[in-house]
Short mmCIF file of C-alpha atoms and ligand atoms in Angstrom, two decimals:
data_model
loop_
_atom_site.label_atom_id
_atom_site.label_comp_id
_atom_site.label_asym_id
_atom_site.label_seq_id
_atom_site.Cartn_x
_atom_site.Cartn_y
_atom_site.Cartn_z
CA UNK A 295 -64.71 -164.04 51.67
CA UNK A 296 -67.90 -163.84 49.61
CA UNK A 297 -67.70 -165.37 46.20
CA UNK A 298 -67.75 -162.93 43.29
CA UNK A 299 -70.78 -163.47 41.13
CA UNK A 300 -70.55 -161.95 37.66
CA UNK A 301 -74.33 -162.26 37.26
CA UNK A 302 -75.26 -160.73 40.60
CA UNK A 303 -72.84 -157.90 41.13
CA UNK A 304 -72.39 -156.89 44.74
CA UNK A 305 -70.08 -154.17 45.91
CA UNK A 306 -66.65 -155.41 46.81
CA UNK A 307 -65.33 -154.00 50.04
CA UNK A 308 -61.82 -155.31 50.33
CA UNK A 309 -60.02 -154.97 47.01
CA UNK A 310 -56.48 -155.63 48.32
CA UNK A 311 -57.63 -158.88 49.86
CA UNK A 312 -59.42 -159.93 46.72
CA UNK A 313 -56.35 -159.18 44.63
CA UNK A 314 -54.17 -161.18 46.92
CA UNK A 315 -56.52 -164.12 46.94
CA UNK A 316 -56.71 -164.28 43.15
CA UNK A 317 -53.11 -163.38 42.38
CA UNK A 318 -54.11 -160.16 40.63
CA UNK A 319 -51.15 -157.82 40.28
CA UNK A 320 -51.03 -154.18 41.10
CA UNK A 321 -51.60 -151.90 38.13
CA UNK A 322 -50.09 -148.78 39.70
CA UNK A 323 -46.67 -149.25 38.10
CA UNK A 324 -48.34 -148.71 34.71
CA UNK A 325 -50.70 -145.84 35.56
CA UNK A 326 -48.06 -143.13 35.15
CA UNK A 327 -46.25 -144.80 32.30
CA UNK A 328 -49.28 -144.75 30.03
CA UNK A 329 -49.27 -141.31 28.41
CA UNK A 330 -52.48 -139.28 28.15
CA UNK A 331 -54.45 -142.09 29.69
CA UNK A 332 -58.13 -141.66 30.59
CA UNK A 333 -59.11 -140.82 34.18
CA UNK A 334 -59.87 -144.45 34.94
CA UNK A 335 -56.20 -145.26 34.47
CA UNK A 336 -54.64 -141.99 35.57
CA UNK A 337 -56.58 -141.85 38.84
CA UNK A 338 -56.15 -145.54 39.63
CA UNK A 339 -59.67 -146.79 39.21
CA UNK A 340 -57.92 -149.53 37.26
CA UNK A 341 -56.23 -151.29 40.13
CA UNK A 342 -55.22 -154.73 39.00
CA UNK A 343 -54.04 -156.75 36.05
CA UNK A 344 -52.98 -160.13 34.74
CA UNK A 345 -50.16 -160.12 32.19
CA UNK A 346 -50.47 -156.44 31.35
CA UNK A 347 -46.66 -156.33 30.96
CA UNK A 348 -47.05 -158.18 27.67
CA UNK A 349 -49.51 -155.59 26.43
CA UNK A 350 -47.33 -152.78 27.68
CA UNK A 351 -44.48 -154.16 25.64
CA UNK A 352 -46.65 -154.19 22.52
CA UNK A 353 -47.58 -150.57 23.17
CA UNK A 354 -43.96 -149.53 23.78
CA UNK A 355 -42.58 -151.40 20.78
CA UNK A 356 -45.53 -150.66 18.55
CA UNK A 357 -46.30 -154.31 18.07
CA UNK A 358 -49.72 -155.64 17.18
CA UNK A 359 -52.25 -156.19 19.96
CA UNK A 360 -56.00 -156.37 20.32
CA UNK A 361 -58.61 -155.30 22.82
CA UNK A 362 -61.60 -157.56 23.27
CA UNK A 363 -64.60 -156.31 25.18
CA UNK A 364 -68.24 -157.19 25.53
CA UNK A 365 -71.27 -155.14 26.43
CA UNK A 366 -74.23 -156.44 28.37
CA UNK A 367 -77.39 -155.02 26.79
CA UNK A 368 -79.55 -155.09 29.88
CA UNK A 369 -80.69 -151.51 30.37
CA UNK A 370 -79.98 -147.90 29.58
CA UNK A 371 -76.43 -146.68 29.13
CA UNK A 372 -75.32 -144.73 32.19
CA UNK A 373 -72.11 -143.29 33.59
CA UNK A 374 -71.23 -146.52 35.34
CA UNK A 375 -70.68 -148.00 31.90
CA UNK A 376 -68.17 -145.41 30.82
CA UNK A 377 -65.07 -146.89 32.50
CA UNK A 378 -64.68 -149.73 30.03
CA UNK A 379 -65.31 -147.80 26.87
CA UNK A 380 -62.97 -144.95 27.80
CA UNK A 381 -60.16 -147.45 28.12
CA UNK A 382 -61.08 -149.19 24.88
CA UNK A 383 -61.04 -145.89 22.98
CA UNK A 384 -57.69 -145.03 24.52
CA UNK A 385 -56.13 -148.29 23.33
CA UNK A 386 -57.75 -147.93 19.93
CA UNK A 387 -56.02 -144.58 19.56
CA UNK A 388 -52.76 -146.26 20.54
CA UNK A 389 -53.18 -148.59 17.57
CA UNK A 390 -54.97 -151.61 19.00
CA UNK A 391 -57.41 -153.59 16.91
CA UNK A 392 -60.76 -153.57 18.70
CA UNK A 393 -63.14 -156.51 19.01
CA UNK A 394 -66.45 -155.49 20.45
CA UNK A 395 -69.33 -157.84 20.99
CA UNK A 396 -72.88 -157.45 22.19
CA UNK A 397 -73.69 -160.16 24.73
CA UNK A 398 -77.20 -160.61 23.41
CA UNK A 399 -77.00 -164.36 23.95
CA UNK A 400 -76.00 -163.94 27.58
CA UNK A 401 -78.73 -161.31 28.08
CA UNK A 402 -81.30 -163.73 26.74
CA UNK A 403 -80.02 -166.66 28.77
CA UNK A 404 -79.40 -165.01 32.11
CA UNK A 405 -81.45 -161.81 32.20
CA UNK A 406 -84.69 -162.78 30.55
CA UNK A 407 -84.36 -160.24 27.80
CA UNK A 408 -85.72 -161.07 24.35
CA UNK A 409 -83.25 -161.25 21.51
CA UNK A 410 -84.94 -158.40 19.71
CA UNK A 411 -84.78 -156.19 22.76
CA UNK A 412 -81.17 -157.13 23.45
CA UNK A 413 -80.16 -156.18 19.91
CA UNK A 414 -82.00 -152.89 20.11
CA UNK A 415 -80.40 -151.94 23.42
CA UNK A 416 -76.96 -152.99 22.13
CA UNK A 417 -77.21 -150.64 19.19
CA UNK A 418 -79.35 -147.76 20.39
CA UNK A 419 -77.97 -147.48 23.89
CA UNK A 420 -74.45 -148.83 23.80
CA UNK A 421 -72.96 -148.71 20.35
CA UNK A 422 -74.36 -145.29 19.60
CA UNK A 423 -72.97 -143.82 22.81
CA UNK A 424 -69.65 -145.60 22.33
CA UNK A 425 -69.24 -143.93 18.94
CA UNK A 426 -70.28 -140.58 20.38
CA UNK A 427 -67.62 -141.03 23.06
CA UNK A 428 -64.96 -141.54 20.40
CA UNK A 429 -64.94 -145.17 19.29
CA UNK A 430 -63.90 -145.26 15.65
CA UNK A 431 -64.71 -147.54 12.78
CA UNK A 432 -61.07 -148.06 11.93
CA UNK A 433 -59.73 -151.42 13.14
CA UNK A 434 -63.02 -152.23 14.79
CA UNK A 435 -64.84 -155.54 14.51
CA UNK A 436 -68.30 -155.59 16.07
CA UNK A 437 -70.49 -158.65 16.43
CA UNK A 438 -73.49 -160.05 18.25
CA UNK A 439 -72.94 -163.25 20.21
CA UNK A 440 -76.01 -164.80 18.56
CA UNK A 441 -74.60 -164.19 15.09
CA UNK A 442 -70.88 -164.39 15.66
CA UNK A 443 -67.89 -162.51 14.27
CA UNK A 444 -66.30 -162.84 10.84
CA UNK A 445 -65.07 -166.37 11.44
CA UNK A 446 -68.38 -167.32 12.99
CA UNK A 447 -68.03 -171.07 12.53
CA UNK A 448 -64.71 -171.23 14.28
CA UNK A 449 -66.05 -168.99 17.02
CA UNK A 450 -69.11 -171.16 17.56
CA UNK A 451 -67.05 -174.31 17.57
CA UNK A 452 -64.59 -172.82 20.02
CA UNK A 453 -67.31 -172.07 22.55
CA UNK A 454 -68.37 -175.73 22.39
CA UNK A 455 -64.94 -177.32 22.18
CA UNK A 456 -63.88 -175.36 25.25
CA UNK A 457 -66.34 -177.51 27.23
CA UNK A 458 -63.98 -180.47 26.76
CA UNK A 459 -61.24 -178.56 28.54
CA UNK A 460 -62.97 -178.12 31.87
CA UNK A 461 -64.81 -180.22 34.44
CA UNK A 462 -67.87 -179.72 36.62
CA UNK A 463 -65.50 -179.62 39.56
CA UNK A 464 -63.56 -176.74 38.15
CA UNK A 465 -66.71 -174.88 37.19
CA UNK A 466 -68.01 -175.29 40.70
CA UNK A 467 -64.78 -174.04 42.21
CA UNK A 468 -64.74 -170.95 40.04
CA UNK A 469 -68.43 -170.07 39.77
CA UNK A 470 -70.21 -172.05 42.49
CA UNK A 471 -73.45 -173.83 41.64
CA UNK A 472 -74.50 -172.34 38.36
CA UNK A 473 -77.35 -173.08 35.97
CA UNK A 474 -76.76 -174.55 32.50
CA UNK A 475 -77.56 -171.15 30.97
CA UNK A 476 -74.80 -169.53 32.95
CA UNK A 477 -72.38 -172.25 31.97
CA UNK A 478 -73.18 -171.67 28.29
CA UNK A 479 -72.67 -167.95 28.85
CA UNK A 480 -69.30 -168.59 30.47
CA UNK A 481 -68.16 -170.82 27.60
CA UNK A 482 -69.35 -168.24 25.10
CA UNK A 483 -67.46 -165.52 26.93
CA UNK A 484 -64.30 -167.64 26.86
CA UNK A 485 -64.70 -167.95 23.08
CA UNK A 486 -65.23 -164.17 22.87
CA UNK A 487 -62.02 -163.49 24.73
CA UNK A 488 -59.96 -165.98 22.72
CA UNK A 489 -61.48 -165.06 19.37
CA UNK A 490 -58.87 -162.46 18.31
CA UNK A 491 -56.32 -165.27 18.47
CA UNK A 492 -58.31 -167.16 15.84
CA UNK A 493 -57.64 -164.18 13.63
CA UNK A 494 -53.94 -164.48 14.35
CA UNK A 495 -53.47 -161.78 16.99
CA UNK A 496 -51.45 -163.19 19.88
CA UNK A 497 -51.57 -160.38 22.41
CA UNK A 498 -54.96 -159.41 23.69
CA UNK A 499 -56.24 -157.37 26.57
CA UNK A 500 -59.71 -157.41 28.07
CA UNK A 501 -60.44 -154.54 30.44
CA UNK A 502 -63.17 -155.51 32.92
CA UNK A 503 -64.66 -154.64 36.27
CA UNK A 504 -63.59 -156.85 39.17
CA UNK A 505 -67.03 -158.47 39.01
CA UNK A 506 -65.95 -160.29 35.83
CA UNK A 507 -62.97 -161.91 37.50
CA UNK A 508 -64.30 -165.48 37.40
CA UNK A 509 -64.60 -165.35 33.64
CA UNK A 510 -60.98 -164.31 33.49
CA UNK A 511 -59.76 -167.30 35.52
CA UNK A 512 -61.95 -169.68 33.56
CA UNK A 513 -60.81 -168.36 30.18
CA UNK A 514 -57.14 -168.40 31.12
CA UNK A 515 -57.42 -172.00 32.32
CA UNK A 516 -59.06 -173.04 29.08
CA UNK A 517 -56.58 -171.04 27.00
CA UNK A 518 -53.63 -172.83 28.58
CA UNK A 519 -55.16 -176.22 27.81
CA UNK A 520 -55.97 -175.34 24.20
CA UNK A 521 -52.59 -173.87 23.33
CA UNK A 522 -53.80 -170.32 23.11
CA UNK A 523 -51.69 -167.59 24.63
CA UNK A 524 -52.97 -166.36 27.94
CA UNK A 525 -55.20 -163.34 27.41
CA UNK A 526 -54.32 -160.32 29.56
CA UNK A 527 -56.82 -158.50 31.75
CA UNK A 528 -57.07 -155.27 33.65
CA UNK A 529 -59.50 -154.90 36.52
CA UNK A 530 -61.17 -151.68 37.56
CA UNK A 531 -63.25 -150.80 40.57
CA UNK A 532 -66.83 -149.95 39.80
CA UNK A 533 -67.77 -146.30 40.17
CA UNK A 534 -70.25 -146.15 43.05
CA UNK A 535 -73.91 -145.22 42.71
CA UNK A 536 -75.41 -141.97 43.99
CA UNK A 537 -76.48 -143.52 47.30
CA UNK A 538 -72.95 -143.82 48.67
CA UNK A 539 -69.41 -145.11 48.27
CA UNK A 540 -70.46 -148.70 48.91
CA UNK A 541 -73.44 -148.77 46.59
CA UNK A 542 -73.65 -149.54 42.90
CA UNK A 543 -75.29 -148.00 39.88
CA UNK A 544 -78.05 -150.39 39.09
CA UNK A 545 -80.07 -150.34 35.89
CA UNK A 546 -83.20 -151.21 37.83
CA UNK A 547 -82.78 -148.22 40.16
CA UNK A 548 -82.81 -144.91 38.22
CA UNK A 549 -82.05 -142.89 41.35
CA UNK A 550 -78.68 -144.67 41.61
CA UNK A 551 -77.24 -143.32 38.35
CA UNK A 552 -77.29 -140.55 35.79
CA UNK A 553 -78.41 -141.69 32.42
CA UNK A 554 -77.02 -140.43 29.13
CA UNK A 555 -80.51 -139.30 28.20
CA UNK A 556 -81.31 -137.52 31.48
CA UNK A 557 -82.10 -133.85 30.89
CA UNK A 558 -80.65 -130.89 32.79
CA UNK A 559 -83.46 -130.73 35.32
CA UNK A 560 -83.29 -134.44 36.05
CA UNK A 561 -79.53 -134.26 36.53
CA UNK A 562 -79.91 -131.38 38.96
CA UNK A 563 -82.73 -133.10 40.81
CA UNK A 564 -80.93 -136.45 41.12
CA UNK A 565 -77.66 -134.94 42.32
CA UNK A 566 -79.31 -132.60 44.81
CA UNK A 567 -81.65 -135.20 46.16
CA UNK A 568 -79.61 -138.39 46.05
CA UNK A 569 -75.85 -137.77 45.82
CA UNK A 570 -74.47 -138.98 49.12
CA UNK A 571 -72.60 -136.21 50.92
CA UNK A 572 -69.43 -136.44 52.98
CA UNK A 573 -70.23 -133.03 54.46
CA UNK A 574 -71.40 -132.10 57.95
CA UNK A 575 -75.09 -131.83 58.85
CA UNK A 576 -75.05 -128.05 59.30
CA UNK A 577 -73.14 -125.33 57.46
CA UNK A 578 -71.70 -124.11 60.72
CA UNK A 579 -70.35 -127.52 61.58
CA UNK A 580 -69.09 -128.02 58.04
CA UNK A 581 -67.11 -124.77 58.25
CA UNK A 582 -65.57 -125.90 61.53
CA UNK A 583 -64.86 -129.56 60.86
CA UNK A 584 -64.74 -129.78 57.07
CA UNK A 585 -66.11 -132.53 54.83
CA UNK A 586 -64.82 -135.92 53.78
CA UNK A 587 -64.28 -136.14 50.01
CA UNK A 588 -63.29 -139.82 50.23
CA UNK A 589 -66.90 -140.88 50.79
CA UNK A 590 -68.59 -138.01 48.98
CA UNK A 591 -70.20 -139.17 45.74
CA UNK A 592 -70.04 -135.75 44.07
CA UNK A 593 -66.32 -135.69 44.68
CA UNK A 594 -65.79 -139.31 43.65
CA UNK A 595 -67.66 -138.73 40.39
CA UNK A 596 -65.66 -135.58 39.67
CA UNK A 597 -62.49 -137.53 40.29
CA UNK A 598 -63.23 -140.50 38.06
CA UNK A 599 -65.58 -139.04 35.47
CA UNK A 600 -65.56 -135.30 34.98
CA UNK A 601 -62.68 -133.21 36.34
CA UNK A 602 -59.69 -133.76 34.09
CA UNK A 603 -57.59 -130.99 35.54
CA UNK A 604 -55.47 -132.32 38.43
CA UNK A 605 -54.91 -128.90 39.92
CA UNK A 606 -58.59 -128.07 39.99
CA UNK A 607 -59.47 -131.42 41.48
CA UNK A 608 -56.87 -130.93 44.16
CA UNK A 609 -58.23 -127.52 45.00
CA UNK A 610 -61.75 -128.87 45.30
CA UNK A 611 -60.48 -131.63 47.57
CA UNK A 612 -58.54 -129.27 49.84
CA UNK A 613 -61.38 -126.78 50.08
CA UNK A 614 -63.88 -129.47 50.87
CA UNK A 615 -61.67 -130.99 53.53
CA UNK A 616 -61.07 -127.61 55.12
CA UNK A 617 -64.76 -126.76 55.06
CA UNK A 618 -64.53 -123.66 52.90
CA UNK A 619 -66.40 -125.49 50.11
CA UNK A 620 -69.89 -126.60 51.10
CA UNK A 621 -71.77 -129.70 49.96
CA UNK A 622 -74.19 -127.49 48.03
CA UNK A 623 -71.34 -125.80 46.20
CA UNK A 624 -69.64 -129.11 45.45
CA UNK A 625 -72.89 -130.47 44.03
CA UNK A 626 -73.25 -127.38 41.84
CA UNK A 627 -69.79 -128.01 40.39
CA UNK A 628 -70.76 -131.58 39.55
CA UNK A 629 -74.17 -130.65 38.11
CA UNK A 630 -72.59 -128.09 35.84
CA UNK A 631 -69.93 -130.56 34.68
CA UNK A 632 -72.46 -133.30 33.94
CA UNK A 633 -74.81 -131.01 32.05
CA UNK A 634 -72.00 -129.54 30.02
CA UNK A 635 -70.77 -133.02 29.20
CA UNK A 636 -74.22 -134.23 28.17
CA UNK A 637 -74.93 -131.19 26.03
CA UNK A 638 -71.80 -131.85 24.00
CA UNK A 639 -72.40 -135.58 24.04
CA UNK A 640 -75.91 -135.19 22.60
CA UNK A 641 -74.45 -133.40 19.60
CA UNK A 642 -71.87 -136.13 19.15
CA UNK A 643 -74.60 -138.74 19.37
CA UNK A 644 -76.47 -137.21 16.46
CA UNK A 645 -73.30 -137.38 14.38
CA UNK A 646 -72.72 -140.95 15.58
CA UNK A 647 -76.08 -142.02 14.17
CA UNK A 648 -74.73 -141.59 10.69
CA UNK A 649 -71.79 -143.89 11.35
CA UNK A 650 -73.88 -146.58 12.97
CA UNK A 651 -75.13 -148.37 9.81
CA UNK A 652 -71.59 -148.56 8.48
CA UNK A 653 -70.31 -150.29 11.60
CA UNK A 654 -73.24 -152.69 11.67
CA UNK A 655 -72.87 -153.64 8.03
CA UNK A 656 -69.37 -155.03 8.32
N1 LIG B 896 -70.42 -160.94 30.86
C1 LIG B 896 -70.19 -159.59 30.42
C2 LIG B 896 -71.10 -158.64 31.25
O1 LIG B 896 -71.94 -159.08 31.96
C3 LIG B 896 -70.44 -159.41 28.94
C4 LIG B 896 -69.41 -160.14 28.10
C5 LIG B 896 -69.65 -161.17 27.24
C6 LIG B 896 -68.02 -159.85 28.02
N2 LIG B 896 -68.51 -161.53 26.64
C7 LIG B 896 -67.49 -160.77 27.08
C8 LIG B 896 -67.19 -158.92 28.66
C9 LIG B 896 -66.13 -160.76 26.79
C10 LIG B 896 -65.84 -158.94 28.36
C11 LIG B 896 -65.31 -159.85 27.43
O2 LIG B 896 -70.95 -157.45 31.17
#
């Protein structure tokens, strides 16, 4: 099986095999037990976990726990980035303390982005949209990797001291042949993930895409050797890009995603022109044979991003399968949903601007 590379994300074809190989447990037993969960959880985009049972216990017994997540400021904020933040906001509303960092150091080291640019993208693209999506100031600690969190000295030392708890052999086994910059990024990420424990919180969860799996193994190994508790993780599939179910939304390819600043016309144009269809080539054939929602990007996006009503989603699925709903009609449903979402979101973003300085000041 191909190695997962957190710096060069490729689509993953065989999730069950990957989960088996890395001992990732099935998340499905928790999906229905988490009340009012976001679509990512409810519709099983979140497929795997490590030690989520510990977090679930904290939720059930109202014990303290923290969420730690990092954003990579490498391009515009698009819908592929929403899976993580929706989960974070959900857990924040359940009472979790939130640690959010901007990986401006990693962006500089591995993506050739200047520090100034990385900071600007972190704030203007990510943080602003996160707040507009519902992230609150309460129980939130935000920091830049280059500056560090509240206990910045301990954080900086941790990222260095962690180096004594691994070997080149282990690094090679987990990551393959990586550059020194990537190694520094990995050690920094381990310190990020363990940081809440330096503030005394024992139970932490980091929700990530499967592409980040290597960092999870690495951090858990280091944690066990430094007498930290093992941080928990959940793993979600990445929402595919417009070109098809096995493609990804890529910042360098605007036709693969919808951006949070795309206007109505652009949304319509991109969906009509690029959204991969599971329908038949002609309307006649489509009516006879029906379409395949499982590979249809408009349907997949409705399922994981926009259609919250189970009954409606089911209807769309049935009608598409039977052929009574055409590709054109399905696309119209999606276009309307996206534009409605963005219209509301733009208003929220203007409100969010006011909160931004307060969050950055702390
Ligand atoms: N490597 C992550 C990415 O590419 C960013 C990141 C840095 C991160 N530190 C983290 C993610 C800690 C989760 C937890 O997106």
